[in-house]
Amino acid sequence: MDDDTACCAIITEPARGIARETHDRMPLVLDNDSLEAWLAPDLVERGAIRAAVHHLAAEA
């Protein structure tokens, strides 16, 4: 891949709350404090990842 090529990925998780009425999966949206841990190449254990990252809090 060229360094000039932009790309992205949409990571999904099981749907929560009202989203379950529409589909069984939903995009995973992390809060800003989780981004560094999410992108850390040495963080590979599933339990450690789940402990280090947090969903973006839903607005009431």
Short mmCIF file of N, CA and C in Angstrom, two decimals:
data_model
loop_
_atom_site.label_atom_id
_atom_site.label_comp_id
_atom_site.label_asym_id
_atom_site.label_seq_id
_atom_site.Cartn_x
_atom_site.Cartn_y
_atom_site.Cartn_z
N MET A 1 0.84 -1.17 0.00
CA MET A 1 0.00 0.00 0.00
C MET A 1 0.89 1.24 0.00
N ASP A 2 0.53 2.23 -0.82
CA ASP A 2 1.26 3.50 -0.83
C ASP A 2 1.07 4.24 0.48
N ASP A 3 2.07 5.00 0.87
CA ASP A 3 1.95 5.84 2.07
C ASP A 3 0.93 6.94 1.87
N ASP A 4 0.61 7.27 0.61
CA ASP A 4 -0.36 8.34 0.32
C ASP A 4 -1.81 7.85 0.34
N THR A 5 -2.01 6.57 0.49
CA THR A 5 -3.35 6.01 0.45
C THR A 5 -3.98 6.05 1.83
N ALA A 6 -5.12 6.71 1.93
CA ALA A 6 -5.86 6.76 3.19
C ALA A 6 -6.73 5.51 3.29
N CYS A 7 -6.92 5.03 4.49
CA CYS A 7 -7.78 3.87 4.67
C CYS A 7 -8.41 3.94 6.06
N CYS A 8 -9.40 3.11 6.26
CA CYS A 8 -10.05 3.04 7.56
C CYS A 8 -10.69 1.67 7.70
N ALA A 9 -11.12 1.38 8.89
CA ALA A 9 -11.85 0.14 9.17
C ALA A 9 -12.96 0.46 10.16
N ILE A 10 -14.07 -0.20 10.01
CA ILE A 10 -15.15 -0.07 10.98
C ILE A 10 -15.16 -1.35 11.81
N ILE A 11 -14.87 -1.21 13.09
CA ILE A 11 -14.88 -2.34 14.01
C ILE A 11 -16.28 -2.42 14.61
N THR A 12 -16.84 -3.61 14.66
CA THR A 12 -18.19 -3.75 15.22
C THR A 12 -18.16 -4.60 16.49
N GLU A 13 -19.24 -4.51 17.22
CA GLU A 13 -19.45 -5.27 18.45
C GLU A 13 -20.91 -5.68 18.49
N PRO A 14 -21.28 -6.58 19.40
CA PRO A 14 -22.70 -6.91 19.52
C PRO A 14 -23.51 -5.64 19.84
N ALA A 15 -24.66 -5.52 19.24
CA ALA A 15 -25.50 -4.35 19.45
C ALA A 15 -25.96 -4.27 20.90
N ARG A 16 -26.05 -3.04 21.38
CA ARG A 16 -26.52 -2.77 22.74
C ARG A 16 -27.73 -1.85 22.67
N GLY A 17 -28.55 -1.88 23.69
CA GLY A 17 -29.66 -0.94 23.81
C GLY A 17 -30.61 -0.98 22.63
N ILE A 18 -31.07 0.19 22.24
CA ILE A 18 -32.06 0.30 21.17
C ILE A 18 -31.53 -0.14 19.81
N ALA A 19 -30.21 -0.14 19.64
CA ALA A 19 -29.62 -0.57 18.37
C ALA A 19 -29.97 -2.03 18.06
N ARG A 20 -30.21 -2.84 19.09
CA ARG A 20 -30.56 -4.25 18.87
C ARG A 20 -31.85 -4.42 18.09
N GLU A 21 -32.72 -3.40 18.13
CA GLU A 21 -33.97 -3.48 17.38
C GLU A 21 -33.73 -3.41 15.87
N THR A 22 -32.58 -2.85 15.48
CA THR A 22 -32.28 -2.66 14.07
C THR A 22 -31.35 -3.74 13.52
N HIS A 23 -30.34 -4.11 14.30
CA HIS A 23 -29.33 -5.05 13.81
C HIS A 23 -28.64 -5.69 15.00
N ASP A 24 -28.01 -6.86 14.78
CA ASP A 24 -27.35 -7.54 15.89
C ASP A 24 -25.92 -7.05 16.12
N ARG A 25 -25.39 -6.18 15.23
CA ARG A 25 -24.05 -5.61 15.38
C ARG A 25 -24.15 -4.09 15.33
N MET A 26 -23.16 -3.41 15.90
CA MET A 26 -23.10 -1.95 15.85
C MET A 26 -21.63 -1.53 15.84
N PRO A 27 -21.34 -0.31 15.32
CA PRO A 27 -19.95 0.15 15.33
C PRO A 27 -19.43 0.29 16.75
N LEU A 28 -18.17 -0.04 16.94
CA LEU A 28 -17.50 0.15 18.22
C LEU A 28 -16.97 1.58 18.24
N VAL A 29 -17.42 2.39 19.18
CA VAL A 29 -16.98 3.78 19.30
C VAL A 29 -16.29 3.92 20.65
N LEU A 30 -15.00 4.26 20.61
CA LEU A 30 -14.20 4.38 21.83
C LEU A 30 -14.06 5.83 22.24
N ASP A 31 -13.90 6.06 23.54
CA ASP A 31 -13.63 7.42 24.00
C ASP A 31 -12.19 7.79 23.67
N ASN A 32 -11.89 9.09 23.67
CA ASN A 32 -10.56 9.58 23.28
C ASN A 32 -9.44 9.01 24.15
N ASP A 33 -9.71 8.77 25.42
CA ASP A 33 -8.68 8.24 26.32
C ASP A 33 -8.28 6.81 25.98
N SER A 34 -9.07 6.12 25.17
CA SER A 34 -8.80 4.73 24.82
C SER A 34 -7.98 4.58 23.54
N LEU A 35 -7.83 5.64 22.78
CA LEU A 35 -7.22 5.52 21.46
C LEU A 35 -5.77 5.04 21.51
N GLU A 36 -4.98 5.57 22.42
CA GLU A 36 -3.58 5.16 22.51
C GLU A 36 -3.46 3.66 22.82
N ALA A 37 -4.24 3.19 23.77
CA ALA A 37 -4.20 1.77 24.12
C ALA A 37 -4.72 0.92 22.96
N TRP A 38 -5.78 1.34 22.29
CA TRP A 38 -6.35 0.59 21.18
C TRP A 38 -5.33 0.41 20.06
N LEU A 39 -4.51 1.43 19.83
CA LEU A 39 -3.55 1.38 18.74
C LEU A 39 -2.19 0.82 19.15
N ALA A 40 -1.99 0.49 20.42
CA ALA A 40 -0.71 -0.02 20.90
C ALA A 40 -0.45 -1.42 20.32
N PRO A 41 0.63 -1.58 19.56
CA PRO A 41 0.88 -2.87 18.92
C PRO A 41 1.20 -4.00 19.90
N ASP A 42 1.65 -3.66 21.10
CA ASP A 42 2.00 -4.70 22.07
C ASP A 42 0.82 -5.13 22.94
N LEU A 43 -0.31 -4.47 22.82
CA LEU A 43 -1.51 -4.83 23.58
C LEU A 43 -2.29 -5.85 22.74
N VAL A 44 -2.10 -7.13 23.04
CA VAL A 44 -2.68 -8.18 22.19
C VAL A 44 -3.61 -9.14 22.94
N GLU A 45 -3.53 -9.17 24.25
CA GLU A 45 -4.39 -10.07 25.02
C GLU A 45 -5.80 -9.49 25.12
N ARG A 46 -6.80 -10.29 24.79
CA ARG A 46 -8.18 -9.82 24.77
C ARG A 46 -8.61 -9.18 26.09
N GLY A 47 -8.29 -9.80 27.21
CA GLY A 47 -8.68 -9.24 28.52
C GLY A 47 -8.01 -7.90 28.79
N ALA A 48 -6.75 -7.77 28.41
CA ALA A 48 -6.03 -6.51 28.60
C ALA A 48 -6.62 -5.41 27.73
N ILE A 49 -6.99 -5.76 26.51
CA ILE A 49 -7.61 -4.77 25.62
C ILE A 49 -8.93 -4.31 26.20
N ARG A 50 -9.76 -5.25 26.64
CA ARG A 50 -11.06 -4.87 27.21
C ARG A 50 -10.90 -4.01 28.46
N ALA A 51 -9.86 -4.23 29.23
CA ALA A 51 -9.64 -3.43 30.44
C ALA A 51 -9.12 -2.03 30.10
N ALA A 52 -8.43 -1.91 28.96
CA ALA A 52 -7.78 -0.64 28.62
C ALA A 52 -8.66 0.30 27.82
N VAL A 53 -9.66 -0.22 27.13
CA VAL A 53 -10.48 0.64 26.27
C VAL A 53 -11.90 0.72 26.81
N HIS A 54 -12.53 1.85 26.52
CA HIS A 54 -13.88 2.11 27.04
C HIS A 54 -14.75 2.70 25.94
N HIS A 55 -16.02 2.32 25.94
CA HIS A 55 -16.97 2.86 24.99
C HIS A 55 -17.18 4.35 25.23
N LEU A 56 -17.50 5.04 24.16
CA LEU A 56 -17.91 6.43 24.27
C LEU A 56 -19.26 6.43 25.01
N ALA A 57 -19.35 7.24 26.05
CA ALA A 57 -20.57 7.29 26.84
C ALA A 57 -21.72 7.86 26.02
N ALA A 58 -22.85 7.21 26.07
CA ALA A 58 -24.03 7.68 25.34
C ALA A 58 -24.57 8.93 26.03
N GLU A 59 -25.00 9.88 25.21
CA GLU A 59 -25.59 11.09 25.78
C GLU A 59 -27.02 10.79 26.20
N ALA A 60 -27.41 11.36 27.31
CA ALA A 60 -28.76 11.11 27.82
C ALA A 60 -29.76 12.02 27.16
#
